[in-house]
Structure formats: structure tokens, C-alpha cells
CSV table of N, CA and C in Angstrom, one decimal:
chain,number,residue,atom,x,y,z
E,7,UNK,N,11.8,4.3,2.7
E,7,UNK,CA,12.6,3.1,2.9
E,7,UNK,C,13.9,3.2,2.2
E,8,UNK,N,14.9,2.6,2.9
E,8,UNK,CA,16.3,2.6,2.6
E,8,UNK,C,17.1,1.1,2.4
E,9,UNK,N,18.1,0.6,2.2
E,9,UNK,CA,18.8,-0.1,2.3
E,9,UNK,C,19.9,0.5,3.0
E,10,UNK,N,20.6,-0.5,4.0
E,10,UNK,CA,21.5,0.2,5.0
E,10,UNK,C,22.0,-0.8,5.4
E,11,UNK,N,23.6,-1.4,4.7
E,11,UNK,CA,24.0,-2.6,5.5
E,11,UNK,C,23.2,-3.7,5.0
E,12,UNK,N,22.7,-4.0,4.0
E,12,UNK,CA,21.9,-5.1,3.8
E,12,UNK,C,20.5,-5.1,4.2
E,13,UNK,N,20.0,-4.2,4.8
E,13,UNK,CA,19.2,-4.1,5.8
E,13,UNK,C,17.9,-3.3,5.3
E,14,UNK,N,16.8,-3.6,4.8
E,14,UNK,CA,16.0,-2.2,4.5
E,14,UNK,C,15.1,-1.4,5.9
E,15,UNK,N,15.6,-0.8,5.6
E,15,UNK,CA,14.8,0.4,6.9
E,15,UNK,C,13.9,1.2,6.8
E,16,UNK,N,13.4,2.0,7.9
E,16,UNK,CA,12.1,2.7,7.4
E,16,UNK,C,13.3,4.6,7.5
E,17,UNK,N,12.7,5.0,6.4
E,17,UNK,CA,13.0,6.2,6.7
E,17,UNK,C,11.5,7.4,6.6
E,18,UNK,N,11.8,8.6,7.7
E,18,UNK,CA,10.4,9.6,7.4
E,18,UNK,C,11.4,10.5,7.4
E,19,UNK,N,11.1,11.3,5.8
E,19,UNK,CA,12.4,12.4,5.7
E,19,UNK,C,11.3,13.7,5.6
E,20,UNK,N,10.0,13.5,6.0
E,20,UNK,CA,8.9,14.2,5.8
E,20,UNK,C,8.7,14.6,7.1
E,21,UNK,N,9.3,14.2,8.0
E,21,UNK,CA,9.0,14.6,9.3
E,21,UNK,C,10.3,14.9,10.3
E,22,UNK,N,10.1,15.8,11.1
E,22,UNK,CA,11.4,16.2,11.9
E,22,UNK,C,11.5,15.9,12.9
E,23,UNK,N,13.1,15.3,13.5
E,23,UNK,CA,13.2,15.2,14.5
E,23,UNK,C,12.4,15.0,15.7
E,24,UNK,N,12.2,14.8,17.1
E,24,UNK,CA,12.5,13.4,17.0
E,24,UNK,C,11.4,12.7,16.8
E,25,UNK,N,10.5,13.1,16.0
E,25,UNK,CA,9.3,12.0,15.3
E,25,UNK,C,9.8,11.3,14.4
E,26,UNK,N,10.2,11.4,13.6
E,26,UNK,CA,11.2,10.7,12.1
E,26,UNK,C,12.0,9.8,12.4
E,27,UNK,N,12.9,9.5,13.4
E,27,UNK,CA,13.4,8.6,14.4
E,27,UNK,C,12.5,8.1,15.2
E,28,UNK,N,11.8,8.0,15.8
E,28,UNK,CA,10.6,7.3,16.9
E,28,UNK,C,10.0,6.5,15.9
E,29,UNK,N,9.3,6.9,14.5
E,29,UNK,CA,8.4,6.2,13.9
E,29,UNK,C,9.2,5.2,13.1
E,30,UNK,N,10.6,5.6,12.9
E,30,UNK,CA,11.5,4.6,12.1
E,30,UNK,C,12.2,3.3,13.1
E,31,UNK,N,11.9,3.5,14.5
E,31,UNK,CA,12.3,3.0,15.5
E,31,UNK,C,11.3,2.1,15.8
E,32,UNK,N,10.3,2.2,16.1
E,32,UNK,CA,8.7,1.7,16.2
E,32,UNK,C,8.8,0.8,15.0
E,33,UNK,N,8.7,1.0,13.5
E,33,UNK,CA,9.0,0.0,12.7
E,33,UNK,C,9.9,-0.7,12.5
E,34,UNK,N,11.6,-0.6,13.3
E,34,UNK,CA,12.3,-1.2,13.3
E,34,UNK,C,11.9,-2.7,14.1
E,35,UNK,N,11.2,-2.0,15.2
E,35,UNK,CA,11.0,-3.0,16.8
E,35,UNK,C,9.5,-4.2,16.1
E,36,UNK,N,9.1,-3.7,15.1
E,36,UNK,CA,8.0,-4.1,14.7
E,36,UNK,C,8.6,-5.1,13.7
E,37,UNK,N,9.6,-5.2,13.0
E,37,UNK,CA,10.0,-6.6,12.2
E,37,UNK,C,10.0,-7.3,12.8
E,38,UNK,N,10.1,-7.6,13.9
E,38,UNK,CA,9.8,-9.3,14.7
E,38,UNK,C,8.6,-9.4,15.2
E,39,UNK,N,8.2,-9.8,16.3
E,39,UNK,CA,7.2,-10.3,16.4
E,39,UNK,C,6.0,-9.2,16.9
E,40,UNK,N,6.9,-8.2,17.2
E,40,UNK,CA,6.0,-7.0,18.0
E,40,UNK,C,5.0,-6.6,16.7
E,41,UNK,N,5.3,-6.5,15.8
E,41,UNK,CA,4.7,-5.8,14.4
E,41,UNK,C,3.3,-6.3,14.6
E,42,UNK,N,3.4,-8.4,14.6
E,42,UNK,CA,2.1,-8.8,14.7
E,42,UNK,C,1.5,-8.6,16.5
E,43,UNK,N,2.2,-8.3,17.1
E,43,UNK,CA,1.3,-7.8,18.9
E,43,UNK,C,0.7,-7.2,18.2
E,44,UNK,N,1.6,-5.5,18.0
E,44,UNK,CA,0.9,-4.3,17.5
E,44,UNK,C,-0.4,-4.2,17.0
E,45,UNK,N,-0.3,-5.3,16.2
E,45,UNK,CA,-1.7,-5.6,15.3
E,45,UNK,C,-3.1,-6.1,15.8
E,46,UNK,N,-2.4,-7.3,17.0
E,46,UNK,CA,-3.6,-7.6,17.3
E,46,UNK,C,-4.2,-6.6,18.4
E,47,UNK,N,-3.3,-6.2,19.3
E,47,UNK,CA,-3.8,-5.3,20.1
E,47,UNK,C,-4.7,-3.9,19.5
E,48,UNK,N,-4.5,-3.9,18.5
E,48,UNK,CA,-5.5,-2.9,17.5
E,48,UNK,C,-6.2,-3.1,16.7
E,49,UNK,N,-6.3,-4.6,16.6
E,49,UNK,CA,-7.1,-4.7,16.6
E,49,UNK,C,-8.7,-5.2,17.2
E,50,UNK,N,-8.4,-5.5,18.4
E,50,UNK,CA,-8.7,-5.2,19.3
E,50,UNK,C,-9.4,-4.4,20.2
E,51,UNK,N,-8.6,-3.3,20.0
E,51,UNK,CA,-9.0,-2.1,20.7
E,51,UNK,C,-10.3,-1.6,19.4
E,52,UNK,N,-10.1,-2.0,17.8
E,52,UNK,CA,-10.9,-1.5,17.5
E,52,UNK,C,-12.6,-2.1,17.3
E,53,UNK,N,-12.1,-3.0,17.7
E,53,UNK,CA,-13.7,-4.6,17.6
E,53,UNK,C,-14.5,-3.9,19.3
E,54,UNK,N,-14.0,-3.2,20.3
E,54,UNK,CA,-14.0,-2.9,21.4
E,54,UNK,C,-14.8,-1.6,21.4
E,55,UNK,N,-15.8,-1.4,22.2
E,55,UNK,CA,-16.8,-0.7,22.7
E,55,UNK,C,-15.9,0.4,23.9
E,56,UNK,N,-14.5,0.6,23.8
E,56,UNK,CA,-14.1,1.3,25.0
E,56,UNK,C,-14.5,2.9,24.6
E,57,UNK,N,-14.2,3.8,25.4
E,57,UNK,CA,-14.6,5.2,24.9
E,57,UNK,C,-13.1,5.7,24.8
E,58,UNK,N,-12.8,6.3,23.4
E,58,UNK,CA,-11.7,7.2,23.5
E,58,UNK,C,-10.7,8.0,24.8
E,59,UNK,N,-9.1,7.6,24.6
E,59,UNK,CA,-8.4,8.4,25.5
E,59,UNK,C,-8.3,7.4,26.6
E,60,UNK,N,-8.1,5.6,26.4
E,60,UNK,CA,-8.0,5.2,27.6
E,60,UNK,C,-7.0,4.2,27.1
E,61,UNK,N,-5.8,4.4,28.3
E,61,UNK,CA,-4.8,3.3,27.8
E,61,UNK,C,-5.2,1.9,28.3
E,62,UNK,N,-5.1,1.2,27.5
E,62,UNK,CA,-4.7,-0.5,26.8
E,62,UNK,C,-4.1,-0.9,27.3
E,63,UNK,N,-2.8,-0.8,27.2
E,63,UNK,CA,-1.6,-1.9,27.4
E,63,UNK,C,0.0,-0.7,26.7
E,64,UNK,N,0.8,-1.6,27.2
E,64,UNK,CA,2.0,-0.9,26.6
E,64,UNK,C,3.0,-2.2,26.4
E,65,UNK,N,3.9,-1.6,26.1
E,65,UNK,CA,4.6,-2.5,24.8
E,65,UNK,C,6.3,-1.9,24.8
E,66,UNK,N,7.1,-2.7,25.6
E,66,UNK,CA,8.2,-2.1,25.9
E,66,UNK,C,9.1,-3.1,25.3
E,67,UNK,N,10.1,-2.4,24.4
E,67,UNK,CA,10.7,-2.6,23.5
E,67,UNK,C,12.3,-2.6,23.6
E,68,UNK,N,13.3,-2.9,22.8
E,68,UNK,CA,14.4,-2.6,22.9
E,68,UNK,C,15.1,-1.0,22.8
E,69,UNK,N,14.0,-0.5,21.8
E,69,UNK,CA,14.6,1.2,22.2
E,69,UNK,C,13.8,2.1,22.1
E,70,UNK,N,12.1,1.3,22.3
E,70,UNK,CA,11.0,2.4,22.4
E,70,UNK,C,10.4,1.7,23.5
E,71,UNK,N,9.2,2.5,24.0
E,71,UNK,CA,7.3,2.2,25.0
E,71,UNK,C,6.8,2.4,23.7
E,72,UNK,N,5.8,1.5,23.9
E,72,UNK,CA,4.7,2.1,23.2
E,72,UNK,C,3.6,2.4,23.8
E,73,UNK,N,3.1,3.3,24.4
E,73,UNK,CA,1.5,3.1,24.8
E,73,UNK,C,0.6,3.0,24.1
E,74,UNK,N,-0.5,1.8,24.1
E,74,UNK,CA,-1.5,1.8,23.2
E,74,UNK,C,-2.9,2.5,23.8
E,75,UNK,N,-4.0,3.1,23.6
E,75,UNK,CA,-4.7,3.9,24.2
E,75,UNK,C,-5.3,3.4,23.2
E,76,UNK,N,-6.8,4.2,23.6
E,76,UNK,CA,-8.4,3.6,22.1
E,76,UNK,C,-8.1,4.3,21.1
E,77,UNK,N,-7.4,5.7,21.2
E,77,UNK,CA,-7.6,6.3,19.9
E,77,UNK,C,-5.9,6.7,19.0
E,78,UNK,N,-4.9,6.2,20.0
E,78,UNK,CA,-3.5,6.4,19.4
E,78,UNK,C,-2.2,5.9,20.3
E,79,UNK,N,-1.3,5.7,19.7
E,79,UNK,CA,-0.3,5.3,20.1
E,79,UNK,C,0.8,6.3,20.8
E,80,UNK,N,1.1,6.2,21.8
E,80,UNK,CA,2.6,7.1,22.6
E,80,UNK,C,3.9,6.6,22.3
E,81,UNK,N,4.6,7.1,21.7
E,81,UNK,CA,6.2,6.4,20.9
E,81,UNK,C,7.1,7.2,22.2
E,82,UNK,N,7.9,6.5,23.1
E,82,UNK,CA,8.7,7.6,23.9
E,82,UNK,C,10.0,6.9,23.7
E,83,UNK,N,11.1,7.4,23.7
E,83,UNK,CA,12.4,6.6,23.6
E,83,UNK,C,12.8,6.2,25.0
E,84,UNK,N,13.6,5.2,25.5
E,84,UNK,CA,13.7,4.2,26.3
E,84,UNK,C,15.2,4.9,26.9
E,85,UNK,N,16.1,5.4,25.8
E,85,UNK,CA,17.3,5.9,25.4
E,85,UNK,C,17.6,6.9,25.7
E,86,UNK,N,17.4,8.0,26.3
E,86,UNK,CA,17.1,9.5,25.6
E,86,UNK,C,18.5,10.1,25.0
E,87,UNK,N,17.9,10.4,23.8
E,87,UNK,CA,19.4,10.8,23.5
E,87,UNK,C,20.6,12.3,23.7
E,88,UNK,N,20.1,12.9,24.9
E,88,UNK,CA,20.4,14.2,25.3
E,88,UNK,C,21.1,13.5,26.3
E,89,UNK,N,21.0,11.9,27.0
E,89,UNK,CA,21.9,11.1,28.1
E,89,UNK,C,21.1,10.9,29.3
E,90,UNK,N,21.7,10.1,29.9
E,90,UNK,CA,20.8,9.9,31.3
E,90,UNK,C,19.9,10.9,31.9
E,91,UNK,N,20.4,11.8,32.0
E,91,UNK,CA,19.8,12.8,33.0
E,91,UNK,C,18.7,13.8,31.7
E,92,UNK,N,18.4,13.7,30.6
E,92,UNK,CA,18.0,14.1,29.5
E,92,UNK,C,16.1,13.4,30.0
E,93,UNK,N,15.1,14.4,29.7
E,93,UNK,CA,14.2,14.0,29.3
E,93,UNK,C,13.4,13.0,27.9
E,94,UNK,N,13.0,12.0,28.2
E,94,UNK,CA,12.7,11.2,27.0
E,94,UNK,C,12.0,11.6,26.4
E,95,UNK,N,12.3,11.7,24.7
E,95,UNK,CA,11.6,12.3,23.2
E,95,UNK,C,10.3,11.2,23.4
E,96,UNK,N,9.2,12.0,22.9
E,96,UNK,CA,8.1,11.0,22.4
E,96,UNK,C,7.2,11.6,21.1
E,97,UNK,N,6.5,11.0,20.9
E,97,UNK,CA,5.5,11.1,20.0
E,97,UNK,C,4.3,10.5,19.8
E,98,UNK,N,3.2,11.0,19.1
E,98,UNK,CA,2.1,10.2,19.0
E,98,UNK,C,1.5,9.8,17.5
E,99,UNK,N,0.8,9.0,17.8
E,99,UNK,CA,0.2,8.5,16.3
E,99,UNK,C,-1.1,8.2,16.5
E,100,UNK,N,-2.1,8.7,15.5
E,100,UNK,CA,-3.1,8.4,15.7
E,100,UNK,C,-3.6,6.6,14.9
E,101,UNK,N,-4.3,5.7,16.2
E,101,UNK,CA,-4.2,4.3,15.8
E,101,UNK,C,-4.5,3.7,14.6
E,102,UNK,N,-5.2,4.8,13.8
E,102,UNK,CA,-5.4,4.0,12.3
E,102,UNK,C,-4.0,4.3,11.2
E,103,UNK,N,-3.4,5.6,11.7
E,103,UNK,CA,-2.3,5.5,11.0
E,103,UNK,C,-1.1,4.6,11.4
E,104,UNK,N,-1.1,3.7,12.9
E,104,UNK,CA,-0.5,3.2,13.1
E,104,UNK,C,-0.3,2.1,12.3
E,105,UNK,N,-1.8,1.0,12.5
E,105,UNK,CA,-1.9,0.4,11.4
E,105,UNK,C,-1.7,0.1,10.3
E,106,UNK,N,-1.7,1.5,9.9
E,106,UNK,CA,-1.6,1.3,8.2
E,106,UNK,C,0.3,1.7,8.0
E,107,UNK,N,1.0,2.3,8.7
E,107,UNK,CA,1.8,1.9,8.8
E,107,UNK,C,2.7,0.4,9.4
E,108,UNK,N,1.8,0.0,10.1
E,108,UNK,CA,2.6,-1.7,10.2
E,108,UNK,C,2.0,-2.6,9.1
E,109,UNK,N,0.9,-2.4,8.1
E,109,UNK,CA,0.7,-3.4,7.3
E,109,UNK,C,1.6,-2.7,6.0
E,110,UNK,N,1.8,-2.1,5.9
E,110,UNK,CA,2.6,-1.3,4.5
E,110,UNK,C,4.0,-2.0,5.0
E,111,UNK,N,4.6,-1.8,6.3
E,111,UNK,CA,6.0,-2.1,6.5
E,111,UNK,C,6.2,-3.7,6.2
E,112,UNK,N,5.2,-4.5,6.8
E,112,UNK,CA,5.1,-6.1,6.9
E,112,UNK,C,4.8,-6.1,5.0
E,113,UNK,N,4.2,-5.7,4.5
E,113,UNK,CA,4.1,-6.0,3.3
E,113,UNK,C,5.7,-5.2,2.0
E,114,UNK,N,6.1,-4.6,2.5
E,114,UNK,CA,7.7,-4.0,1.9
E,114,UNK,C,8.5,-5.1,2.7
E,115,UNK,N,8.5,-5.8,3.4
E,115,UNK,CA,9.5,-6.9,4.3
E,115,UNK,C,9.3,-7.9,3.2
E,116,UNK,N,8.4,-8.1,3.4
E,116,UNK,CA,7.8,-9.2,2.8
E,116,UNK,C,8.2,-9.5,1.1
E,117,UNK,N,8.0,-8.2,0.5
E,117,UNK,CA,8.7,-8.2,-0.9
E,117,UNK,C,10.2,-8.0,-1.0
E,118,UNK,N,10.8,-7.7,0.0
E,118,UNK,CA,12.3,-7.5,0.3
E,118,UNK,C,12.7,-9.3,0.5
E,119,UNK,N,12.2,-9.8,1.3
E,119,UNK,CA,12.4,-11.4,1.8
E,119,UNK,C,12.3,-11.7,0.4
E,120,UNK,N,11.1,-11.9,-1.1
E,120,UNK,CA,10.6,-12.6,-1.6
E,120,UNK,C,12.2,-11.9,-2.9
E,121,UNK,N,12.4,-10.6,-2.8
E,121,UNK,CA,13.6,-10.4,-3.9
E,121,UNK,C,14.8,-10.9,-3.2
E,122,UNK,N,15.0,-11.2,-2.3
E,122,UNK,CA,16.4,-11.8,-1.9
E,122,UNK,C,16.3,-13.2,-1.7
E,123,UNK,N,15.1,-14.1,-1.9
E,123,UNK,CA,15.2,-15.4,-2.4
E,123,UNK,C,14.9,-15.6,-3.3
E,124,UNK,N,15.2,-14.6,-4.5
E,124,UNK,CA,15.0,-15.1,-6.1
E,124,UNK,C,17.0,-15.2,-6.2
């Protein structure tokens, strides 16, 4: 996590290119209201009797897709940053670390909101 402009952001300085961007992009798109979709759709998928490897739903974003599947998420950029004619960067995430990444981010939001109305 960063501050940037007022702004706190996600940063993964643990991971390279273009995953470290995709997953900080995905939590960007996820401070509004997508964070709680995200959620319920996985939760969902996990109350659910489906068999592994079958996509859900997708979830298209201002600068990501997301595909949701039973057992993980597809992050592809919208943008590609090599330019139009460029193939789009993706990545995956397996669904429980998705989660635990959107409850960790909603709960650092949340303490950011709570220090800038003291």
C-alpha cells in the first residue's frame, strides 16, 4: 500500500510485471462497488456444488475483465499496454486468494476513511 496524490493504492512490489499492475488494478476497480460484486459472486460460487474450471460470470471494468470461474479469477487488461494492435496482459488468481485480498483491501480503505475523519 502506498499513498499517491491523496490516494492510497495497492502496490505488489513482490511480483513482476504485468501481474503487479493487473492485481493493483483489480483492487483499484474494486474500491467502488465492484469490490462488494466480487464478493458476492464468490461467494457464491463457493456455497455452490459447481465442479472446478467453469466460468461464472465476468466483470468488465474500466481497465480490467475479470473472469470468475469455480476455482480462480482471469485479470486481462482492457488497455493493452504495447497499443492497439498489442496482445492483452492477463493473469490469474486463485479464488480464495482473491478474496482475501478484497477483504484486506476493504478493511485498509476502511481504516484510511476512519484516519482522515479524525
Amino acid at each position: 500500500m502506498e499513498n499517491f496524490n491523496g490516494r492510497t493504492i495497492a502496490i505488489f512490489d513482490r511480483e513482476l510485471p504485468p501481474r503487479s499492475y493487473l492485481l493493483a488494478t483489480f483492487l483499484e476497480e474494486a474500491r467502488s462497488t465492484k469490490g462488494q460484486i466480487y464478493l458476492e459472486i464468490i461467494e457464491k460460487i463457493e456455497c455452490s456444488k459447481n465442479i472446478r474450471d467453469v466460468k461464472v460470470t465476468e466483470v468488465t471494468g474500466d481497465c480490467i475483465d475479470a473472469e470468475l470461474y469455480t476455482d480462480r479469477i482471469v485479470i486481462t487488461e482492457l488497455w493493452p499496454t504495447g497499443g492497439q494492435d498489442a496482445e492483452p496482459e492477463s493473469t490469474e488468481i486463485l479464488l480464495t486468494e482473491a478474496k482475501r485480498l478484497l477483504l484486506e483491501w476493504q478493511s485498509i480503505l476502511n481504516l484510511w476513511c476512519e484516519q482522515q475523519a479524525q
